[in-house]
Amino acid sequence: MTTYDFDLFVIGGGSAGVRLGRISAGHGARVAVAEERFWGGTCVNVGCVPKKIMVNAAEYGAWAEDAAAFGWNLENHGHDWGRLAAARDAEVARLSGIYGKLLAGAGVTSFDARATFIDAHTLDVGGQRVTAERIVIATGGTPHRLDIPGQELALVSDDLFTLKALPRRSLVIGAGYIAVEFATILRGLGGEVELVYRAPTPLRGFDEDIRTAAVEALVGQGMVLNPDASPVRIGKVEDHLMVTLSNSGIREADAVFFCTGRTANTQGLGLDKAGVRTDAAGAVIVDDDHRTSIPHIYAIGDVIDRVNLTPMATAVGHALADTLFGNNPRRANYENVATAVFMSPPIATVGLTETDAARIGPVDIYVSRFTPLRHTISKREGRKALMKLVVCQRTQKVLGAHMLGEDSAEIMQGIGIAIGMGATKQDFDRTIGIHPTAAEEFVTLRTRTREAGVAQAAQ
Ligand code: NDP
């Protein structure tokens, strides 16, 4: 019988890989994890965690201004980027360290090295040959740059976390999660911000009402939006950048950020030597059990480009560990995953959009748009909340919940549980609200705003 150095080798020490490695070792497997850059991966080091700290920082400026309406007499002496960066970096270092310790504590062998395939059971790990019975690719993704002249002059999301100062004028390309979150940070900390995106509305894939409300919120914060446009060239003039747009516009900026999606980290991994197949964009192709084209090699997390969210990656890593080594075969559920965009105010959503639900059958739509109590006093622009339920007409099950408004991410987690359990509109209605909150609106949406999908169903 062939003997391997490890039962499981995980390439990548991010959210997915660390959870998988730790739980597998807990089940008694001999596990190794290799990480070439930083433990904790994108989320901890150049993603969710430092981003959220900076979003929090960005909120304080406006809150300090709001405070006057509540009787506070505060003086704002401006923002200290260096102090924020130091606090952020200390927290990131602490969390990254915890990830490393979690593995050691679980008895996992860690390699601070790049691992590449030599063949389907053998890896080169920082110059050392290591064999494993099963191998899991959990190498994540990397920011994508547009292939235009001068692209090297632009920054990507990783770079926000090493900037020494706030750029005075930023041009953010794209209008997905990262673009609007970065725009929120840069604007909230005092910069001038323009967004350039190729669609008429930002945040493709989100509910249309939310997208429209997002435009209002972004403009309300003083951002300039350039829809239906893409950059075609970036040039440097003295100490600033000039960006030519597809609609012939020219924009001047001190920093340009490509927030134009992410690409799976599969280049140079030697996947061809192992026979692992990827799609045209480079993401590893897997089946519903996360098995690649080679049965003992799996892939999880952003490298498969399915639902690119940390909690999804950890859930999948955990389920795979239980399946392979815990005598508990199971799959993580990709349905009804709640998610948030940390713009200001944040967006949170779970389940189907109105458009997607209406494709399946007739739906009742409930929408509420209102100014939260805090802002009837503060009078701050762009703070209106929007809450929306998409309800199946036949079963009365709530198929989707969407919110743009303060605390939406905190609220949506609980709504996600209800929707996952198949709650009906009547279940929402008989729930007593917490008063006075914005959240109570989800259980007091009495009057149907409209129906949708009726015509499609009739066809
Ligand atoms: P997204 O896919 O969300 O957005 C990419 C943006 O880039 C879109 O506006 C897209 O336009 C635009 N774009 C892509 N290619 C081009 C092109 N060739 N020319 C012009 N514009 C282009 O990616 P992000 O990088 O923002 O985020 C990656 C993923 O990371 C997210 O999908 C999400 O899963 C995860 N994430 C989650 C966060 C959270 O949970 N809060 C935060 C950040 C990231 P179009 O829509 O027209 O295609």
PDB file of C-alpha atoms in Angstrom, residues 117-303:
ATOM      1  CA  PHE A 117       1.944  20.241  -8.022  1.00  0.00           C
ATOM      2  CA  ILE A 118       4.644  17.842  -9.223  1.00  0.00           C
ATOM      3  CA  ASP A 119       2.059  15.142  -9.891  1.00  0.00           C
ATOM      4  CA  ALA A 120      -1.402  14.254  -8.588  1.00  0.00           C
ATOM      5  CA  HIS A 121      -0.110  13.135  -5.168  1.00  0.00           C
ATOM      6  CA  THR A 122       3.147  15.096  -4.902  1.00  0.00           C
ATOM      7  CA  LEU A 123       3.787  18.749  -4.198  1.00  0.00           C
ATOM      8  CA  ASP A 124       6.824  20.961  -4.223  1.00  0.00           C
ATOM      9  CA  VAL A 125       6.496  22.891  -0.971  1.00  0.00           C
ATOM     10  CA  GLY A 126       9.138  25.585  -0.869  1.00  0.00           C
ATOM     11  CA  GLY A 127      11.653  23.213  -2.511  1.00  0.00           C
ATOM     12  CA  GLN A 128      10.659  20.160  -0.465  1.00  0.00           C
ATOM     13  CA  ARG A 129       8.831  17.148  -1.989  1.00  0.00           C
ATOM     14  CA  VAL A 130       5.728  16.293   0.008  1.00  0.00           C
ATOM     15  CA  THR A 131       3.156  13.614  -0.758  1.00  0.00           C
ATOM     16  CA  ALA A 132      -0.466  13.426   0.349  1.00  0.00           C
ATOM     17  CA  GLU A 133      -3.340  11.027  -0.126  1.00  0.00           C
ATOM     18  CA  ARG A 134      -5.770  13.893  -0.658  1.00  0.00           C
ATOM     19  CA  ILE A 135      -5.000  17.442  -1.706  1.00  0.00           C
ATOM     20  CA  VAL A 136      -7.287  20.451  -1.422  1.00  0.00           C
ATOM     21  CA  ILE A 137      -6.750  23.621  -3.429  1.00  0.00           C
ATOM     22  CA  ALA A 138      -7.838  26.645  -1.385  1.00  0.00           C
ATOM     23  CA  THR A 139      -5.685  29.356  -2.912  1.00  0.00           C
ATOM     24  CA  GLY A 140      -8.350  32.077  -3.152  1.00  0.00           C
ATOM     25  CA  GLY A 141      -8.399  34.890  -5.658  1.00  0.00           C
ATOM     26  CA  THR A 142      -6.541  37.994  -6.603  1.00  0.00           C
ATOM     27  CA  PRO A 143      -7.707  41.443  -7.823  1.00  0.00           C
ATOM     28  CA  HIS A 144      -8.185  41.734 -11.554  1.00  0.00           C
ATOM     29  CA  ARG A 145      -6.667  44.632 -13.535  1.00  0.00           C
ATOM     30  CA  LEU A 146      -8.207  45.847 -16.756  1.00  0.00           C
ATOM     31  CA  ASP A 147      -5.919  45.365 -19.721  1.00  0.00           C
ATOM     32  CA  ILE A 148      -5.665  49.010 -20.826  1.00  0.00           C
ATOM     33  CA  PRO A 149      -2.687  51.274 -21.502  1.00  0.00           C
ATOM     34  CA  GLY A 150      -1.377  52.653 -18.229  1.00  0.00           C
ATOM     35  CA  GLN A 151      -3.050  49.952 -16.119  1.00  0.00           C
ATOM     36  CA  GLU A 152       0.120  49.660 -14.024  1.00  0.00           C
ATOM     37  CA  LEU A 153      -0.522  53.189 -12.719  1.00  0.00           C
ATOM     38  CA  ALA A 154      -3.724  52.049 -11.017  1.00  0.00           C
ATOM     39  CA  LEU A 155      -4.095  50.500  -7.595  1.00  0.00           C
ATOM     40  CA  VAL A 156      -6.070  47.396  -6.643  1.00  0.00           C
ATOM     41  CA  SER A 157      -7.920  46.597  -3.444  1.00  0.00           C
ATOM     42  CA  ASP A 158      -4.843  45.196  -1.643  1.00  0.00           C
ATOM     43  CA  ASP A 159      -3.152  48.588  -2.022  1.00  0.00           C
ATOM     44  CA  LEU A 160      -5.682  50.474   0.108  1.00  0.00           C
ATOM     45  CA  PHE A 161      -4.183  48.779   3.133  1.00  0.00           C
ATOM     46  CA  THR A 162      -0.634  49.997   2.508  1.00  0.00           C
ATOM     47  CA  LEU A 163      -1.391  53.585   1.444  1.00  0.00           C
ATOM     48  CA  LYS A 164       0.420  56.100   3.623  1.00  0.00           C
ATOM     49  CA  ALA A 165      -2.210  58.809   3.238  1.00  0.00           C
ATOM     50  CA  LEU A 166      -5.722  59.377   1.964  1.00  0.00           C
ATOM     51  CA  PRO A 167      -5.656  60.237  -1.760  1.00  0.00           C
ATOM     52  CA  ARG A 168      -7.239  63.653  -2.224  1.00  0.00           C
ATOM     53  CA  ARG A 169      -9.122  62.582  -5.377  1.00  0.00           C
ATOM     54  CA  SER A 170      -9.882  58.927  -6.110  1.00  0.00           C
ATOM     55  CA  LEU A 171     -11.372  57.361  -9.198  1.00  0.00           C
ATOM     56  CA  VAL A 172     -12.897  53.983  -8.454  1.00  0.00           C
ATOM     57  CA  ILE A 173     -13.459  51.723 -11.472  1.00  0.00           C
ATOM     58  CA  GLY A 174     -16.285  49.193 -11.147  1.00  0.00           C
ATOM     59  CA  ALA A 175     -19.489  49.105  -9.140  1.00  0.00           C
ATOM     60  CA  GLY A 176     -19.488  45.769  -7.364  1.00  0.00           C
ATOM     61  CA  TYR A 177     -18.979  45.038  -3.679  1.00  0.00           C
ATOM     62  CA  ILE A 178     -15.412  46.267  -3.472  1.00  0.00           C
ATOM     63  CA  ALA A 179     -15.941  49.397  -5.567  1.00  0.00           C
ATOM     64  CA  VAL A 180     -18.801  50.800  -3.502  1.00  0.00           C
ATOM     65  CA  GLU A 181     -17.192  49.803  -0.211  1.00  0.00           C
ATOM     66  CA  PHE A 182     -13.908  51.461  -1.169  1.00  0.00           C
ATOM     67  CA  ALA A 183     -15.693  54.547  -2.444  1.00  0.00           C
ATOM     68  CA  THR A 184     -17.499  54.721   0.892  1.00  0.00           C
ATOM     69  CA  ILE A 185     -14.247  54.543   2.837  1.00  0.00           C
ATOM     70  CA  LEU A 186     -12.383  57.072   0.702  1.00  0.00           C
ATOM     71  CA  ARG A 187     -15.278  59.540   0.730  1.00  0.00           C
ATOM     72  CA  GLY A 188     -16.109  59.047   4.402  1.00  0.00           C
ATOM     73  CA  LEU A 189     -12.531  59.814   5.401  1.00  0.00           C
ATOM     74  CA  GLY A 190     -12.669  63.079   3.502  1.00  0.00           C
ATOM     75  CA  GLY A 191     -11.541  62.378  -0.074  1.00  0.00           C
ATOM     76  CA  GLU A 192     -13.228  63.352  -3.314  1.00  0.00           C
ATOM     77  CA  VAL A 193     -14.511  60.215  -5.027  1.00  0.00           C
ATOM     78  CA  GLU A 194     -15.819  59.381  -8.487  1.00  0.00           C
ATOM     79  CA  LEU A 195     -17.104  55.975  -9.527  1.00  0.00           C
ATOM     80  CA  VAL A 196     -16.841  54.822 -13.139  1.00  0.00           C
ATOM     81  CA  TYR A 197     -18.842  51.760 -14.150  1.00  0.00           C
ATOM     82  CA  ARG A 198     -20.004  50.236 -17.381  1.00  0.00           C
ATOM     83  CA  ALA A 199     -23.623  49.463 -16.405  1.00  0.00           C
ATOM     84  CA  PRO A 200     -26.393  52.069 -16.005  1.00  0.00           C
ATOM     85  CA  THR A 201     -26.717  51.204 -12.288  1.00  0.00           C
ATOM     86  CA  PRO A 202     -24.202  49.931  -9.720  1.00  0.00           C
ATOM     87  CA  LEU A 203     -24.277  46.538  -7.978  1.00  0.00           C
ATOM     88  CA  ARG A 204     -25.314  44.135 -10.703  1.00  0.00           C
ATOM     89  CA  GLY A 205     -27.100  41.115  -9.278  1.00  0.00           C
ATOM     90  CA  PHE A 206     -28.731  43.016  -6.434  1.00  0.00           C
ATOM     91  CA  ASP A 207     -32.449  43.801  -6.343  1.00  0.00           C
ATOM     92  CA  GLU A 208     -33.346  46.686  -8.670  1.00  0.00           C
ATOM     93  CA  ASP A 209     -34.984  48.772  -5.917  1.00  0.00           C
ATOM     94  CA  ILE A 210     -31.836  48.388  -3.826  1.00  0.00           C
ATOM     95  CA  ARG A 211     -29.665  49.420  -6.765  1.00  0.00           C
ATOM     96  CA  THR A 212     -31.736  52.569  -7.282  1.00  0.00           C
ATOM     97  CA  ALA A 213     -31.600  53.385  -3.569  1.00  0.00           C
ATOM     98  CA  ALA A 214     -27.836  52.791  -3.612  1.00  0.00           C
ATOM     99  CA  VAL A 215     -27.408  55.457  -6.280  1.00  0.00           C
ATOM    100  CA  GLU A 216     -29.250  57.941  -4.069  1.00  0.00           C
ATOM    101  CA  ALA A 217     -27.121  56.999  -1.053  1.00  0.00           C
ATOM    102  CA  LEU A 218     -23.828  57.295  -2.941  1.00  0.00           C
ATOM    103  CA  VAL A 219     -24.788  60.654  -4.431  1.00  0.00           C
ATOM    104  CA  GLY A 220     -26.043  61.761  -1.017  1.00  0.00           C
ATOM    105  CA  GLN A 221     -22.526  61.286   0.316  1.00  0.00           C
ATOM    106  CA  GLY A 222     -21.167  63.595  -2.335  1.00  0.00           C
ATOM    107  CA  MET A 223     -19.757  61.032  -4.765  1.00  0.00           C
ATOM    108  CA  VAL A 224     -19.791  61.645  -8.499  1.00  0.00           C
ATOM    109  CA  LEU A 225     -21.153  58.695 -10.484  1.00  0.00           C
ATOM    110  CA  ASN A 226     -20.147  57.976 -14.072  1.00  0.00           C
ATOM    111  CA  PRO A 227     -22.419  55.163 -15.336  1.00  0.00           C
ATOM    112  CA  ASP A 228     -22.210  53.581 -18.808  1.00  0.00           C
ATOM    113  CA  ALA A 229     -18.476  54.215 -18.982  1.00  0.00           C
ATOM    114  CA  SER A 230     -15.216  52.287 -18.813  1.00  0.00           C
ATOM    115  CA  PRO A 231     -11.643  53.529 -18.662  1.00  0.00           C
ATOM    116  CA  VAL A 232      -9.705  53.132 -21.904  1.00  0.00           C
ATOM    117  CA  ARG A 233      -6.365  54.661 -20.931  1.00  0.00           C
ATOM    118  CA  ILE A 234      -4.567  55.930 -17.849  1.00  0.00           C
ATOM    119  CA  GLY A 235      -1.769  58.459 -18.139  1.00  0.00           C
ATOM    120  CA  LYS A 236       0.422  60.305 -15.678  1.00  0.00           C
ATOM    121  CA  VAL A 237       0.684  64.095 -15.868  1.00  0.00           C
ATOM    122  CA  GLU A 238       3.104  65.570 -13.338  1.00  0.00           C
ATOM    123  CA  ASP A 239       1.948  64.215  -9.988  1.00  0.00           C
ATOM    124  CA  HIS A 240      -1.550  63.128 -10.915  1.00  0.00           C
ATOM    125  CA  LEU A 241      -3.335  60.661 -13.189  1.00  0.00           C
ATOM    126  CA  MET A 242      -5.536  61.345 -16.210  1.00  0.00           C
ATOM    127  CA  VAL A 243      -8.081  58.687 -17.100  1.00  0.00           C
ATOM    128  CA  THR A 244      -9.742  58.647 -20.509  1.00  0.00           C
ATOM    129  CA  LEU A 245     -13.195  57.087 -20.506  1.00  0.00           C
ATOM    130  CA  SER A 246     -15.058  55.204 -23.235  1.00  0.00           C
ATOM    131  CA  ASN A 247     -17.622  58.036 -23.394  1.00  0.00           C
ATOM    132  CA  SER A 248     -14.764  60.449 -24.265  1.00  0.00           C
ATOM    133  CA  GLY A 249     -14.756  61.957 -20.788  1.00  0.00           C
ATOM    134  CA  ILE A 250     -11.430  62.614 -19.077  1.00  0.00           C
ATOM    135  CA  ARG A 251     -11.056  62.406 -15.336  1.00  0.00           C
ATOM    136  CA  GLU A 252      -8.195  63.675 -13.201  1.00  0.00           C
ATOM    137  CA  ALA A 253      -7.325  61.827 -10.001  1.00  0.00           C
ATOM    138  CA  ASP A 254      -4.560  61.242  -7.485  1.00  0.00           C
ATOM    139  CA  ALA A 255      -5.380  57.537  -7.220  1.00  0.00           C
ATOM    140  CA  VAL A 256      -7.226  55.137  -9.504  1.00  0.00           C
ATOM    141  CA  PHE A 257      -8.524  51.878  -8.055  1.00  0.00           C
ATOM    142  CA  PHE A 258      -9.436  48.905 -10.214  1.00  0.00           C
ATOM    143  CA  CYS A 259     -12.321  47.242  -8.382  1.00  0.00           C
ATOM    144  CA  THR A 260     -13.166  45.144 -11.381  1.00  0.00           C
ATOM    145  CA  GLY A 261     -13.532  41.667  -9.970  1.00  0.00           C
ATOM    146  CA  ARG A 262     -11.138  38.989  -8.823  1.00  0.00           C
ATOM    147  CA  THR A 263      -9.452  36.076 -10.571  1.00  0.00           C
ATOM    148  CA  ALA A 264      -8.888  32.613  -9.128  1.00  0.00           C
ATOM    149  CA  ASN A 265      -5.316  32.007  -7.939  1.00  0.00           C
ATOM    150  CA  THR A 266      -4.456  29.031 -10.132  1.00  0.00           C
ATOM    151  CA  GLN A 267      -1.601  30.352 -12.240  1.00  0.00           C
ATOM    152  CA  GLY A 268       1.682  28.545 -11.743  1.00  0.00           C
ATOM    153  CA  LEU A 269       0.173  25.937  -9.420  1.00  0.00           C
ATOM    154  CA  GLY A 270       1.044  23.151 -11.845  1.00  0.00           C
ATOM    155  CA  LEU A 271      -2.565  22.024 -12.096  1.00  0.00           C
ATOM    156  CA  ASP A 272      -1.832  20.546 -15.517  1.00  0.00           C
ATOM    157  CA  LYS A 273       0.746  18.195 -13.953  1.00  0.00           C
ATOM    158  CA  ALA A 274      -1.967  16.840 -11.678  1.00  0.00           C
ATOM    159  CA  GLY A 275      -4.662  16.824 -14.374  1.00  0.00           C
ATOM    160  CA  VAL A 276      -6.897  19.339 -12.579  1.00  0.00           C
ATOM    161  CA  ARG A 277      -9.145  21.258 -14.964  1.00  0.00           C
ATOM    162  CA  THR A 278     -10.044  24.940 -14.794  1.00  0.00           C
ATOM    163  CA  ASP A 279     -12.655  27.044 -16.600  1.00  0.00           C
ATOM    164  CA  ALA A 280     -11.903  29.782 -19.122  1.00  0.00           C
ATOM    165  CA  ALA A 281     -11.423  32.334 -16.326  1.00  0.00           C
ATOM    166  CA  GLY A 282      -8.981  30.064 -14.466  1.00  0.00           C
ATOM    167  CA  ALA A 283     -11.312  28.921 -11.663  1.00  0.00           C
ATOM    168  CA  VAL A 284     -11.025  25.262 -10.658  1.00  0.00           C
ATOM    169  CA  ILE A 285     -13.961  23.190 -11.890  1.00  0.00           C
ATOM    170  CA  VAL A 286     -15.551  21.105  -9.133  1.00  0.00           C
ATOM    171  CA  ASP A 287     -18.654  18.954  -8.693  1.00  0.00           C
ATOM    172  CA  ASP A 288     -21.210  19.329  -5.895  1.00  0.00           C
ATOM    173  CA  ASP A 289     -18.823  17.560  -3.505  1.00  0.00           C
ATOM    174  CA  HIS A 290     -16.012  19.985  -4.415  1.00  0.00           C
ATOM    175  CA  ARG A 291     -14.135  17.220  -6.204  1.00  0.00           C
ATOM    176  CA  THR A 292     -12.034  18.372  -9.160  1.00  0.00           C
ATOM    177  CA  SER A 293     -11.470  16.385 -12.344  1.00  0.00           C
ATOM    178  CA  ILE A 294      -9.074  14.241 -10.256  1.00  0.00           C
ATOM    179  CA  PRO A 295     -11.115  12.371  -7.608  1.00  0.00           C
ATOM    180  CA  HIS A 296      -8.703  12.756  -4.670  1.00  0.00           C
ATOM    181  CA  ILE A 297      -8.082  16.467  -5.332  1.00  0.00           C
ATOM    182  CA  TYR A 298     -10.685  18.972  -4.141  1.00  0.00           C
ATOM    183  CA  ALA A 299     -11.042  22.747  -4.366  1.00  0.00           C
ATOM    184  CA  ILE A 300     -12.887  25.120  -2.031  1.00  0.00           C
ATOM    185  CA  GLY A 301     -13.231  28.862  -1.420  1.00  0.00           C
ATOM    186  CA  ASP A 302     -12.799  31.688  -3.922  1.00  0.00           C
ATOM    187  CA  VAL A 303     -10.617  29.551  -6.206  1.00  0.00           C
TER     188      VAL A 303
END
